[in-house]
Amino acid sequence: MAQEGSSYYDSPYMVEFYNLKWGKPSMPDMDIYWKIFTDAVTQHREAAPDKPFTVLDVGTGAGRVPLGLLQRAIAASFDTRNIQMIGLDNAQHMLDLAAKLESKTNNNTPPVTWVLGNALALDELPTLLPLSDKHITIDLLIFAFNSVCHMERDGELAQFFLQVSKVLTPGTGRACIGLADWFLLNPEEDMKVRAESEELPPPEDVQSVDFPGIRYHTTMNRMDCQGKLCVCGEDVQVFKQLDDGKDKEIEIHRVRHSLRWFTKPEFSTAIEAAGLRIVEVSKVDESEETAGYDDNIYILQRVALPFRASSVRSSTKQQDIVTSGAKNRMDELSKSVALNAGILSAELRDKGLPSLDDESFPVSFPLLSPEGSRARFELISAALDIVRLASGPSEFLGNLSLQGFELNTIGTMIKLGVPQQIPLDGSVSLRSLAQYAQVEEQLFTRLVRYSIAVGFLSEKTPGQISHNSASSVCVRDQNTTDSILSNLNVANPASVKMVEALKLNPTGTDASKTPLSVAFAQSLDGAEKLGTMWDFLRDHPEEEVRFHNSMAATHSTSIYSCEHVARGFDWNQVKSIVDVGGSEGHVSMAIVNSYPHIKSTVQDIGEVVASSRQQLPAQYNQTIEFIEHDFFQPQSVQADAYILRFILHNWSDEEAKRIIGGLLPVLKPGVRVLIIEHVVPEKGTVPLYVERIVRNMDVTMFGLLAGRERTAQDYASILSSVDGRLKLKGSTCPDGSVVTILEFIVE
């Protein structure tokens, strides 16, 4: 009696049949994948020559794509060193066949890592790989030949693209999705009419290659369509030729599988919502294997932004897919808000947190999952764009120009001590607060209600003022309160003196002629002269205290959390680190918590070192030490890695070179220098919210210190000008962070 089965993957015979039918390496889509692969590898080697280039073929089957790329590399004498090939499939028989086929090919190429896994759980890939680097991201992801149509359940398409976004290298990574026109519908089109217009193919015989005497007989017998699903039926009989020349049926497989059609807006919206965008659509030349499919390859980039149609180019008539649903920007933004607000709300509920506007909501936004972090950034970005567009140009600029009154009205409440007079779990009358502030009640009421309108304080009962989450921070956290006051008292006056400073200092590189210098010229030693921010803080000790407290407040927020440093780099590569200008050692503590084998030396000026030694928790006594050091002076402590976090952005390029020059005595081959800063992104490669933070800090550095935020290439130029052996190996901006880790290594 013949063995029975119900899928293409039930037996070694069936996977061979499937591969013979669908896995031909000569299929013309390989021409496109080959070009994308070689171009991407070449660009990658120019930008990060020491970092492996990683290819992931999802639904690899018998390895048609990775093995095909490697075979072409041999034929073209293309250098395959430092290339990692990964083939992922959910059928072990398929992977066994892939490994068997690989063993028959030329061995002068990197081995392919075959992984049993799920396309809807790509973020689990690091746990499945026998690789030492568990911080792997994918430089080129391929999901070929309509495999996306197997995402048959509602929501699976969106889930898949979210998974792609999680593993794809931001900015430079590319995902290639093969999808035929036949599977894409116009919104009003009836899929059933299209599918049932197709005739079933005639029965076919396929001769085995690997199994002598084996023949496959296939009959397509069903194509039922309901909703967007088409259920296909195919019977595959496996015959073995006996010694007498007769065929014996040894297996029969009654395969039933579903294929899903997608509307064009549904497809593009799922891509957009995942923080991806279509950068190109390439047409696959029609061949015998692809006849009738009119196949296309959609090339995607992770940008962590809602899709903008204006940034897309298309090489085919598929432009309508890219632009459909993108004609009305507000529609796009509303979809992004709905999707990402739902993701964020669900995660906050799972964490058991109170309402976002509740006075008991945490002072610092909690650390979220990568998906939750992306949703939060994209939600804020969409909201910012909605406000701008819905306001219209004139109102938007008018409101923007009056935000100084918003900030200073809230500042007035804080300086008058109003938040401290309101209990966290109660309310106080407007009259009582006005009397405390010694302000006429009617005027005071106007100021309070303006504060409420812009998001500070609450009036749940008329005339009774209570806290909301923002105002309660001024009672619960002194560092954050000092941060607000520091911005009001120092940064705000400096911001209105940019024109005067630019006339004195057109290059913005003189730290004694900044907007801050101009704003406080009268306050330096009582004379009309300019000075640096450090001069100002020295002469105003109360502002110096607030400034340092504001730094502590900033770095306690989730976007600046030291946990991102611990998670964003594989610290197993080093045993000892020096945290240059490391203040109280919070970065070192976060690293040691996760990597207890590391010994850290934290360096800073004398008074900081003295206080930090006293405050260091006892649990770090064996792993963290503090040493006084001026980073403009030669470094004397030898270590595997040197961390400079928020150091270089305070200084001009020439001063930054001096700081790096101080490391020269310890820069032996293999030593790493980790620059951790706001890295200025290319336009459209990060969410608008993140870009605004980075560019705000860039202008703030100019306004206060004549410093600047830089691109990755700017940092590479600075370090290589000091020591040509310092090469940029890679960069990482962990999800939820606005700060990038740049890894330089001494060659």
XYZ file of C-alpha atoms in Angstrom:
747
model
C 0.000 0.000 0.000
C 1.344 3.391 -0.954
C 2.436 5.767 1.800
C 0.152 8.810 1.976
C 0.945 12.428 2.681
C -0.590 15.875 2.419
C 2.206 18.372 1.702
C 5.149 18.990 -0.565
C 7.515 18.417 2.347
C 6.393 15.027 3.703
C 9.254 12.956 2.333
C 12.602 13.194 0.548
C 10.825 12.251 -2.681
C 8.362 15.125 -2.363
C 10.958 17.781 -1.662
C 12.879 16.645 -4.728
C 9.697 16.844 -6.803
C 8.958 20.324 -5.465
C 12.488 21.467 -6.185
C 12.450 20.049 -9.719
C 9.200 21.884 -10.405
C 9.892 25.244 -8.740
C 13.550 25.423 -7.752
C 15.360 25.763 -11.060
C 18.526 27.858 -10.621
C 18.123 29.102 -14.201
C 14.972 31.080 -13.378
C 15.450 34.679 -14.534
C 14.846 36.267 -11.143
C 18.393 35.173 -10.284
C 19.722 37.788 -12.714
C 18.164 40.503 -10.553
C 19.222 38.950 -7.239
C 22.777 38.619 -8.549
C 22.977 42.304 -9.488
C 21.475 43.420 -6.165
C 23.848 41.100 -4.295
C 27.041 42.244 -6.033
C 26.133 45.937 -5.827
C 25.261 45.655 -2.127
C 28.420 43.715 -1.253
C 30.596 46.243 -3.086
C 28.997 49.207 -1.287
C 29.184 47.385 2.047
C 32.898 46.705 1.653
C 33.585 50.358 0.957
C 31.659 51.491 4.053
C 32.524 48.712 6.537
C 35.262 46.501 5.089
C 35.768 44.421 8.237
C 32.123 43.664 8.919
C 30.634 40.465 7.442
C 27.954 40.881 4.789
C 24.978 38.736 5.736
C 22.432 37.313 3.292
C 19.219 35.670 4.523
C 17.089 33.670 2.086
C 13.673 33.208 3.712
C 11.749 30.131 2.566
C 14.971 28.890 1.012
C 13.584 25.475 0.065
C 16.447 23.529 -1.470
C 18.667 26.598 -1.455
C 18.047 27.788 -5.012
C 18.905 31.410 -4.236
C 21.969 31.169 -1.943
C 23.517 28.318 -3.918
C 22.711 30.101 -7.172
C 24.426 33.275 -5.962
C 27.519 31.359 -4.889
C 27.690 29.473 -8.200
C 27.534 32.763 -10.082
C 30.216 34.186 -7.805
C 32.538 31.331 -8.784
C 31.814 31.821 -12.472
C 32.415 35.579 -12.224
C 35.465 35.280 -9.901
C 33.592 37.466 -7.419
C 35.274 37.687 -4.011
C 33.082 35.877 -1.439
C 35.290 36.388 1.596
C 33.544 37.641 4.738
C 30.092 36.823 3.341
C 27.604 34.948 5.537
C 24.882 33.031 3.683
C 21.855 31.832 5.650
C 19.006 29.748 4.255
C 15.887 29.565 6.439
C 12.961 27.200 5.915
C 10.256 25.570 8.030
C 10.680 22.112 6.442
C 13.609 19.962 7.563
C 13.408 17.731 4.471
C 13.949 20.834 2.340
C 16.992 21.858 4.335
C 18.388 18.325 4.092
C 18.085 18.521 0.307
C 19.712 21.958 0.307
C 22.688 20.645 2.275
C 22.945 17.690 -0.102
C 22.953 19.965 -3.158
C 25.519 22.245 -1.523
C 27.865 19.304 -0.987
C 27.910 18.737 -4.755
C 28.970 22.301 -5.577
C 32.393 23.946 -5.612
C 33.818 24.183 -2.090
C 35.720 27.428 -2.694
C 32.809 29.470 -1.361
C 31.581 30.220 2.156
C 29.368 27.465 3.590
C 25.664 28.208 3.800
C 24.119 28.010 7.270
C 20.840 26.108 6.942
C 18.348 27.058 9.659
C 14.981 25.557 10.591
C 12.792 28.553 11.390
C 9.677 30.603 10.729
C 9.310 33.638 8.478
C 6.978 35.159 11.086
C 9.639 34.937 13.805
C 12.767 36.293 12.124
C 13.768 38.104 15.315
C 14.517 34.671 16.814
C 17.213 34.114 14.187
C 20.198 34.977 16.446
C 19.183 32.205 18.859
C 19.063 29.677 16.003
C 22.455 30.441 14.493
C 25.692 28.691 15.462
C 27.456 32.052 15.220
C 29.443 33.868 17.879
C 27.912 37.215 16.898
C 24.381 37.259 18.297
C 23.914 40.926 17.344
C 23.577 40.033 13.685
C 21.525 42.132 11.292
C 20.675 41.218 7.723
C 22.258 43.173 4.881
C 20.295 41.426 2.123
C 17.047 39.519 2.727
C 15.399 37.582 -0.099
C 11.865 36.154 -0.114
C 11.530 34.849 -3.634
C 8.918 33.738 -6.153
C 5.592 34.672 -4.583
C 6.328 33.008 -1.239
C 4.675 35.981 0.458
C 1.336 34.607 -0.816
C 1.606 31.834 1.767
C 0.845 34.507 4.412
C -2.756 33.364 4.278
C -4.182 34.543 7.621
C -5.311 38.093 8.344
C -2.461 40.131 9.786
C 0.328 37.767 8.719
C 1.511 40.023 5.899
C 1.894 42.961 8.301
C 3.544 40.675 10.870
C 6.020 39.418 8.276
C 7.085 42.908 7.225
C 7.473 43.908 10.887
C 9.803 40.926 11.289
C 11.756 42.012 8.215
C 12.096 45.486 9.706
C 13.398 44.019 12.972
C 16.292 42.108 11.380
C 17.206 44.326 8.417
C 20.254 46.555 8.781
C 18.856 50.119 9.071
C 19.542 52.369 6.113
C 21.857 50.126 4.078
C 20.031 46.791 4.337
C 17.772 45.670 1.500
C 14.888 43.192 1.372
C 13.844 41.691 -1.959
C 10.270 40.420 -2.181
C 9.278 38.482 -5.305
C 5.587 38.946 -6.107
C 3.700 38.525 -9.374
C 1.157 40.975 -10.734
C -1.308 38.089 -10.762
C -1.480 38.098 -6.946
C -2.159 41.840 -6.626
C -5.701 43.126 -6.991
C -7.161 46.539 -7.506
C -9.373 47.419 -4.480
C -12.670 46.689 -6.279
C -11.458 43.670 -8.251
C -12.981 40.225 -7.649
C -10.163 37.761 -7.073
C -12.485 34.811 -7.680
C -13.222 35.980 -11.224
C -9.503 36.345 -11.955
C -8.525 32.987 -10.453
C -11.343 30.960 -11.962
C -10.531 32.332 -15.398
C -7.367 30.262 -15.239
C -7.447 26.773 -16.713
C -5.997 23.933 -14.674
C -2.760 22.648 -16.186
C -2.746 19.151 -17.688
C -1.247 16.183 -15.794
C 2.538 16.030 -15.934
C 5.302 13.465 -15.413
C 8.603 14.479 -13.839
C 11.605 12.144 -13.767
C 13.699 12.011 -10.596
C 17.325 13.082 -10.709
C 18.536 11.801 -7.345
C 16.518 8.587 -7.040
C 17.044 5.999 -9.825
C 13.821 4.552 -11.196
C 11.599 7.156 -9.514
C 8.966 9.076 -11.488
C 6.496 11.687 -10.259
C 3.016 12.054 -11.751
C 1.195 15.266 -10.837
C -2.420 16.262 -11.384
C -3.838 19.692 -10.530
C -7.467 19.053 -9.646
C -8.779 22.002 -7.683
C -8.751 25.790 -7.415
C -11.465 27.037 -5.054
C -11.614 30.727 -4.196
C -13.238 32.283 -1.145
C -12.564 35.822 0.026
C -8.926 36.504 -0.806
C -7.857 32.855 -0.507
C -7.433 30.376 -3.306
C -7.248 26.744 -2.160
C -5.297 24.660 -4.644
C -5.333 20.885 -4.855
C -2.616 18.768 -6.431
C -2.189 14.998 -6.299
C 1.392 13.796 -6.610
C 2.025 10.091 -7.129
C 5.493 8.651 -6.662
C 6.189 5.622 -8.861
C 9.163 3.280 -8.673
C 10.154 1.206 -11.683
C 10.489 -2.473 -10.766
C 12.841 -5.032 -12.265
C 10.112 -6.235 -14.629
C 9.756 -2.722 -16.031
C 6.425 -2.034 -14.402
C 5.784 0.999 -12.199
C 4.658 0.620 -8.599
C 3.012 3.469 -6.715
C 4.984 3.841 -3.474
C 3.673 7.209 -2.261
C 0.681 9.415 -2.934
C 0.396 12.948 -1.620
C -2.896 14.816 -1.799
C -1.563 18.325 -1.364
C -3.910 21.130 -0.368
C -2.388 24.573 0.045
C -3.750 28.102 0.160
C -2.506 31.157 -1.668
C -3.586 34.641 -0.677
C -4.222 37.579 -2.931
C -3.575 41.111 -1.685
C -4.965 44.434 -2.797
C -2.337 46.912 -3.911
C -3.046 49.349 -1.029
C -2.983 46.447 1.449
C 0.463 45.402 0.238
C 1.988 48.906 0.285
C 0.376 49.811 3.635
C 1.823 46.701 5.334
C 5.275 47.693 4.074
C 4.883 51.298 5.187
C 3.525 50.410 8.630
C 6.594 48.274 9.331
C 8.957 51.222 8.834
C 9.984 50.020 5.377
C 9.758 51.691 2.002
C 9.882 50.497 -1.595
C 12.985 51.932 -3.238
C 12.698 50.072 -6.543
C 10.527 47.561 -8.390
C 12.373 45.370 -10.910
C 10.623 43.380 -13.605
C 11.615 39.728 -14.037
C 12.045 38.789 -17.699
C 9.391 36.297 -18.725
C 10.533 32.733 -19.274
C 9.013 29.290 -19.544
C 9.136 28.987 -15.746
C 7.500 32.368 -15.113
C 5.093 32.464 -18.054
C 1.818 34.033 -17.045
C 3.130 35.360 -13.743
C 4.660 38.673 -14.897
C 6.837 38.505 -11.773
C 8.361 41.512 -10.008
C 10.904 42.001 -7.264
C 10.132 44.732 -4.737
C 13.299 46.119 -3.171
C 12.702 47.471 0.326
C 14.747 49.570 2.733
C 14.223 49.944 6.472
C 13.772 53.621 7.247
C 11.590 53.420 10.392
C 9.378 56.085 8.831
C 5.887 56.026 7.352
C 6.297 55.631 3.608
C 6.630 58.797 1.502
C 5.684 58.267 -2.122
C 7.939 61.058 -3.389
C 11.043 59.108 -2.392
C 10.244 56.075 -4.553
C 11.363 55.268 -8.051
C 10.033 52.373 -10.087
C 11.379 50.654 -13.160
C 7.984 49.209 -14.134
C 4.321 50.021 -14.473
C 3.976 48.966 -10.810
C 4.202 52.617 -9.763
C 0.487 52.510 -9.008
C 1.188 50.063 -6.170
C 3.747 52.375 -4.658
C 1.598 55.471 -4.919
C -1.820 53.961 -4.286
C -2.967 55.047 -0.848
C -0.212 57.666 -0.765
C -2.021 60.426 -2.633
C -3.376 61.854 0.579
C -0.625 62.288 3.142
C -3.136 62.727 5.949
C -4.636 59.322 5.159
C -1.186 57.750 5.423
C -0.472 59.481 8.701
C -3.809 58.533 10.222
C -3.149 54.875 9.397
C 0.295 55.129 10.962
C -1.153 56.720 14.099
C -3.853 54.061 14.439
C -1.451 51.168 13.941
C 1.363 52.433 16.144
C -0.892 53.785 18.898
C -2.403 50.319 19.132
C 1.006 48.643 19.371
C 2.204 51.109 22.015
C -0.994 50.939 24.081
C -0.937 47.149 24.080
C 2.646 47.034 25.341
C 1.990 49.586 28.085
C -1.053 47.572 29.175
C 1.044 44.410 29.255
C 3.512 46.202 31.534
C 0.665 47.144 33.897
C 1.349 50.875 33.573
C -1.222 53.583 34.375
C -2.724 55.950 31.819
C -0.157 58.056 29.982
C -1.638 61.241 31.467
C -1.943 59.845 34.991
C 0.168 61.654 37.584
C 1.626 58.295 38.637
C 2.978 57.473 35.162
C 6.779 56.954 35.389
C 8.906 60.084 35.178
C 10.986 58.468 32.433
C 9.236 56.545 29.683
C 9.896 52.839 30.290
C 12.200 50.808 28.086
C 10.114 49.020 25.470
C 10.528 46.074 23.152
C 12.075 46.866 19.747
C 8.611 46.771 18.172
C 7.156 49.005 20.887
C 10.053 51.449 20.571
C 9.617 51.752 16.826
C 5.865 52.195 17.245
C 6.433 55.007 19.757
C 8.879 56.871 17.512
C 6.671 56.454 14.451
C 3.566 57.531 16.374
C 5.232 60.748 17.560
C 6.639 61.394 14.075
C 3.231 60.997 12.459
C 1.617 63.230 15.090
C 4.194 65.966 14.465
C 3.512 65.818 10.738
C -0.251 65.844 11.287
C -0.051 69.010 13.393
C 2.085 70.721 10.748
C -0.129 69.749 7.819
C -3.469 70.285 9.544
C -2.374 73.736 10.731
C -1.474 74.981 7.281
C 1.684 76.999 6.551
C 0.612 80.323 8.047
C -0.890 78.977 11.273
C 1.956 76.504 11.706
C 4.622 79.213 11.540
C 2.557 81.573 13.664
C 2.072 78.997 16.405
C 5.735 78.038 16.219
C 6.839 81.629 16.705
C 4.760 81.903 19.887
C 6.050 78.758 21.574
C 8.349 80.889 23.692
C 5.279 81.961 25.653
C 4.242 78.326 26.103
C 7.630 77.418 27.539
C 7.927 80.495 29.719
C 4.391 80.269 31.092
C 5.121 76.752 32.303
C 8.477 78.031 33.544
C 6.673 80.736 35.508
C 4.569 78.095 37.260
C 7.729 76.193 38.189
C 9.670 79.262 39.341
C 6.718 80.388 41.473
C 6.712 76.967 43.139
C 3.137 76.170 42.097
C 3.597 72.404 41.453
C 5.005 71.880 44.949
C 1.819 73.343 46.491
C -0.404 70.697 44.891
C -0.559 67.213 46.473
C -0.001 64.312 44.088
C -3.310 62.730 45.027
C -5.419 65.859 45.483
C -6.170 69.386 44.278
C -5.864 73.016 45.391
C -8.114 75.948 44.521
C -6.986 78.582 42.057
C -7.568 81.229 44.723
C -5.223 79.525 47.198
C -2.516 79.087 44.582
C -2.819 82.723 43.460
C -2.450 83.874 47.041
C 0.631 81.687 47.488
C 2.173 83.036 44.266
C 1.256 86.613 45.188
C -0.343 87.204 41.794
C -3.763 88.761 41.181
C -6.255 85.876 40.913
C -7.678 86.672 37.492
C -4.231 87.003 35.896
C -2.980 83.916 37.701
C -5.996 81.947 36.433
C -5.178 82.962 32.858
C -1.599 81.741 33.231
C -2.633 78.448 34.836
C -5.246 77.690 32.204
C -2.784 78.413 29.404
C -0.382 75.975 31.079
C -3.167 73.385 31.186
C -3.977 73.984 27.509
C -0.408 73.162 26.508
C -0.198 70.048 28.701
C 0.942 71.128 32.175
C -1.369 70.759 35.239
C -5.031 69.705 35.186
C -8.430 71.168 36.131
C -10.795 68.205 36.479
C -13.141 70.224 38.695
C -13.673 73.913 37.838
C -11.466 76.078 40.022
C -9.561 73.099 41.475
C -6.066 72.488 40.128
C -4.452 69.050 40.255
C -1.477 67.378 38.635
C -1.204 65.571 35.354
C 1.764 63.355 34.449
C 3.888 66.305 33.244
C 3.417 68.643 36.204
C 3.801 65.839 38.748
C 7.371 65.362 37.547
C 8.271 68.694 39.174
C 7.299 67.186 42.528
C 8.682 63.707 41.966
C 12.014 64.423 40.281
C 14.328 67.330 41.105
C 16.757 66.555 38.281
C 14.047 66.966 35.648
C 12.876 70.189 37.288
C 16.443 71.508 37.211
C 16.709 70.479 33.562
C 13.676 72.612 32.697
C 15.040 75.552 34.688
C 18.469 75.214 33.077
C 16.902 75.379 29.634
C 14.794 78.372 30.660
C 17.629 80.278 32.305
C 20.522 79.414 29.992
C 19.593 77.752 26.697
C 16.489 79.855 26.052
C 18.249 83.265 26.277
C 21.081 81.886 24.147
C 18.702 80.698 21.422
C 17.572 84.244 20.595
C 21.142 85.481 20.056
C 22.085 83.312 17.082
C 22.173 86.134 14.527
C 24.480 88.272 16.685
C 26.766 85.289 17.318
C 26.937 84.376 13.625
C 28.150 87.885 12.812
C 30.960 87.501 15.364
C 31.715 83.854 14.601
C 30.570 82.841 11.080
C 32.171 79.376 11.292
C 30.648 78.600 14.678
C 33.914 77.137 15.955
C 34.945 79.734 18.567
C 33.629 78.609 21.964
C 33.958 82.150 23.355
C 31.692 83.655 20.678
C 28.626 81.462 20.844
C 25.003 82.597 21.178
C 25.370 81.855 24.901
C 28.471 84.061 25.041
C 26.534 86.941 23.505
C 23.462 86.402 25.694
C 25.474 86.577 28.932
C 28.232 88.984 27.977
C 27.194 91.390 30.770
C 27.321 88.684 33.417
C 30.949 87.663 33.017
C 32.941 89.324 35.830
C 30.655 92.358 35.500
C 32.356 93.483 32.281
C 31.261 93.707 28.653
C 33.196 90.694 27.452
C 32.497 87.289 25.986
C 33.332 83.896 27.443
C 32.610 80.185 27.107
C 29.783 78.240 28.710
C 32.276 76.860 31.222
C 33.149 80.441 32.211
C 29.455 81.213 32.682
C 28.831 78.125 34.822
C 31.898 78.862 36.934
C 30.540 82.339 37.698
C 26.998 81.053 38.333
C 27.339 78.030 40.628
C 23.553 77.610 41.001
C 23.291 77.170 37.218
C 26.242 74.783 37.253
C 24.353 72.562 39.708
C 21.234 72.710 37.530
C 23.279 71.943 34.417
C 24.777 68.786 35.915
C 21.388 67.733 37.253
C 19.908 68.278 33.807
C 22.509 65.890 32.367
C 21.470 63.291 34.937
C 17.799 63.829 34.028
C 18.462 63.499 30.318
C 20.406 60.282 30.636
C 17.768 58.673 32.835
C 15.256 58.814 29.971
C 14.594 55.745 27.854
C 15.997 57.268 24.659
C 19.346 57.874 26.398
C 19.335 54.838 28.693
C 22.734 53.301 29.364
C 21.062 49.942 28.726
C 21.218 50.755 25.013
C 25.011 50.812 25.268
C 25.032 47.407 26.956
C 22.663 45.932 24.369
C 24.014 47.641 21.278
C 27.484 46.086 21.175
C 28.874 42.590 21.680
C 30.970 43.189 24.796
C 32.140 39.559 24.784
C 34.800 40.780 22.347
C 36.614 42.712 25.091
C 37.777 42.117 28.652
C 38.736 45.643 29.714
C 37.355 49.091 28.923
C 38.158 52.706 29.713
C 35.149 55.030 29.948
C 36.712 58.382 29.021
C 34.873 61.281 30.662
C 32.551 58.683 32.169
C 31.260 60.865 35.033
C 29.628 58.675 37.731
C 30.144 55.445 35.790
C 26.549 54.692 34.815
C 27.579 53.341 31.401
C 30.164 51.046 32.956
C 27.624 49.786 35.489
C 25.160 48.905 32.732
C 27.845 47.046 30.787
C 29.173 45.150 33.810
C 25.640 44.148 34.813
C 25.308 42.214 31.556
C 28.975 41.288 31.088
C 30.457 40.689 34.557
C 33.795 39.541 33.107
C 34.638 43.118 32.088
C 36.913 45.373 34.128
C 36.188 49.071 33.653
C 38.207 52.189 34.387
C 36.126 55.371 34.551
C 38.050 58.591 33.960
C 36.962 62.167 34.716
C 38.138 65.343 36.430
C 39.213 65.234 40.078
C 36.057 66.400 41.877
C 33.842 64.099 39.797
C 36.087 61.114 40.493
C 36.136 61.844 44.234
C 32.346 61.986 44.564
C 31.786 59.029 42.225
C 34.077 56.784 44.265
C 31.998 57.508 47.343
C 28.697 56.868 45.559
C 29.723 53.657 43.742
C 27.553 50.731 44.931
C 29.590 48.050 46.676
C 28.655 45.413 44.089
C 30.952 47.146 41.561
C 34.040 47.473 43.763
C 35.806 44.594 42.008
C 34.898 45.563 38.449
C 34.871 49.387 38.261
C 37.551 51.856 39.335
C 37.744 55.645 39.028
C 40.873 57.504 37.922
C 41.413 61.233 37.468
C 42.316 62.062 33.874
C 42.235 65.036 31.476
C 41.247 63.625 28.087
C 43.373 66.216 26.293
C 46.430 64.580 27.876
C 48.092 61.296 26.782
C 46.211 58.183 27.858
C 48.153 55.856 30.165
C 45.672 53.057 30.899
C 45.864 50.120 28.499
C 42.538 48.430 27.648
C 40.742 46.519 24.900
C 38.266 49.329 24.220
C 37.905 53.055 24.910
C 34.439 54.581 25.233
C 33.786 58.243 24.440
C 30.098 58.876 25.101
C 28.852 62.430 24.569
C 32.407 63.787 24.593
C 33.320 64.816 21.053
C 30.051 66.628 20.270
C 31.005 69.305 22.821
C 34.035 70.294 20.791
C 35.076 71.633 17.398
C 36.758 69.296 14.916
C 40.233 70.490 15.899
C 39.576 69.957 19.604
C 38.005 66.563 18.852
C 41.222 65.567 17.062
C 43.203 66.574 20.161
C 41.009 64.321 22.307
C 41.500 61.358 19.957
C 45.199 62.213 19.833
C 45.361 61.634 23.572
C 44.631 57.950 22.895
C 47.602 57.451 20.562
C 49.928 55.928 23.220
C 47.512 53.007 23.777
C 46.260 52.359 20.230
C 47.664 48.905 19.562
C 46.314 46.678 16.746
C 42.922 45.265 17.659
C 42.064 47.998 20.171
C 38.583 49.460 19.737
C 37.460 53.063 20.084
C 33.706 53.358 20.583
C 32.227 56.763 19.765
C 28.715 57.003 21.231
C 26.937 60.121 20.001
C 23.927 61.525 18.177
C 24.910 60.615 14.614
C 23.351 62.920 12.036
C 21.289 60.698 9.724
C 20.665 60.847 6.022
C 17.282 62.380 5.297
C 14.461 59.854 5.582
C 16.457 57.056 7.221
C 15.158 57.579 10.772
C 11.786 58.674 12.178
C 11.107 62.407 12.078
C 11.037 62.474 15.887
C 14.563 61.056 16.087
C 15.859 63.372 13.380
C 14.428 66.394 15.204
C 16.133 65.366 18.446
C 19.487 64.874 16.726
C 19.308 68.117 14.767
C 18.083 70.010 17.843
C 21.152 68.773 19.701
C 23.344 69.786 16.767
C 22.109 73.396 16.931
C 22.187 73.336 20.755
C 25.857 72.306 20.652
C 26.552 75.266 18.365
C 24.564 77.622 20.600
C 26.197 76.642 23.877
C 29.645 75.241 23.142
C 30.584 75.761 19.476
C 30.348 71.983 19.219
C 28.390 69.918 16.721
C 26.753 66.608 16.014
C 28.351 64.744 13.122
C 27.680 62.102 10.500
C 29.376 58.719 10.728
C 31.663 59.800 7.888
C 32.576 62.977 9.796
C 33.737 60.866 12.728
C 35.590 58.481 10.425
C 37.447 61.434 8.893
C 38.386 62.866 12.302
C 39.718 59.571 13.642
C 41.589 58.589 10.473
C 43.226 62.029 10.329
C 44.675 61.365 13.788
C 45.673 57.755 13.108
C 45.165 56.194 9.688
C 44.904 52.759 11.294
C 41.571 53.628 12.920
C 38.891 52.156 10.667
C 35.121 52.316 11.089
C 34.004 48.703 11.507
C 30.292 49.246 12.035
C 27.543 51.262 13.662
C 24.430 50.438 15.673
C 21.518 52.554 16.843
C 19.522 50.223 19.123
C 15.740 50.324 18.855
C 14.391 52.905 21.297
C 17.613 54.913 21.321
C 18.490 58.182 19.582
C 22.205 57.544 20.020
C 24.494 55.524 17.757
C 27.473 53.361 18.704
C 30.300 53.758 16.171
C 32.901 51.004 16.428
C 36.415 51.892 15.280
C 39.220 49.348 15.376
C 42.974 49.768 15.073
C 44.221 47.748 12.110
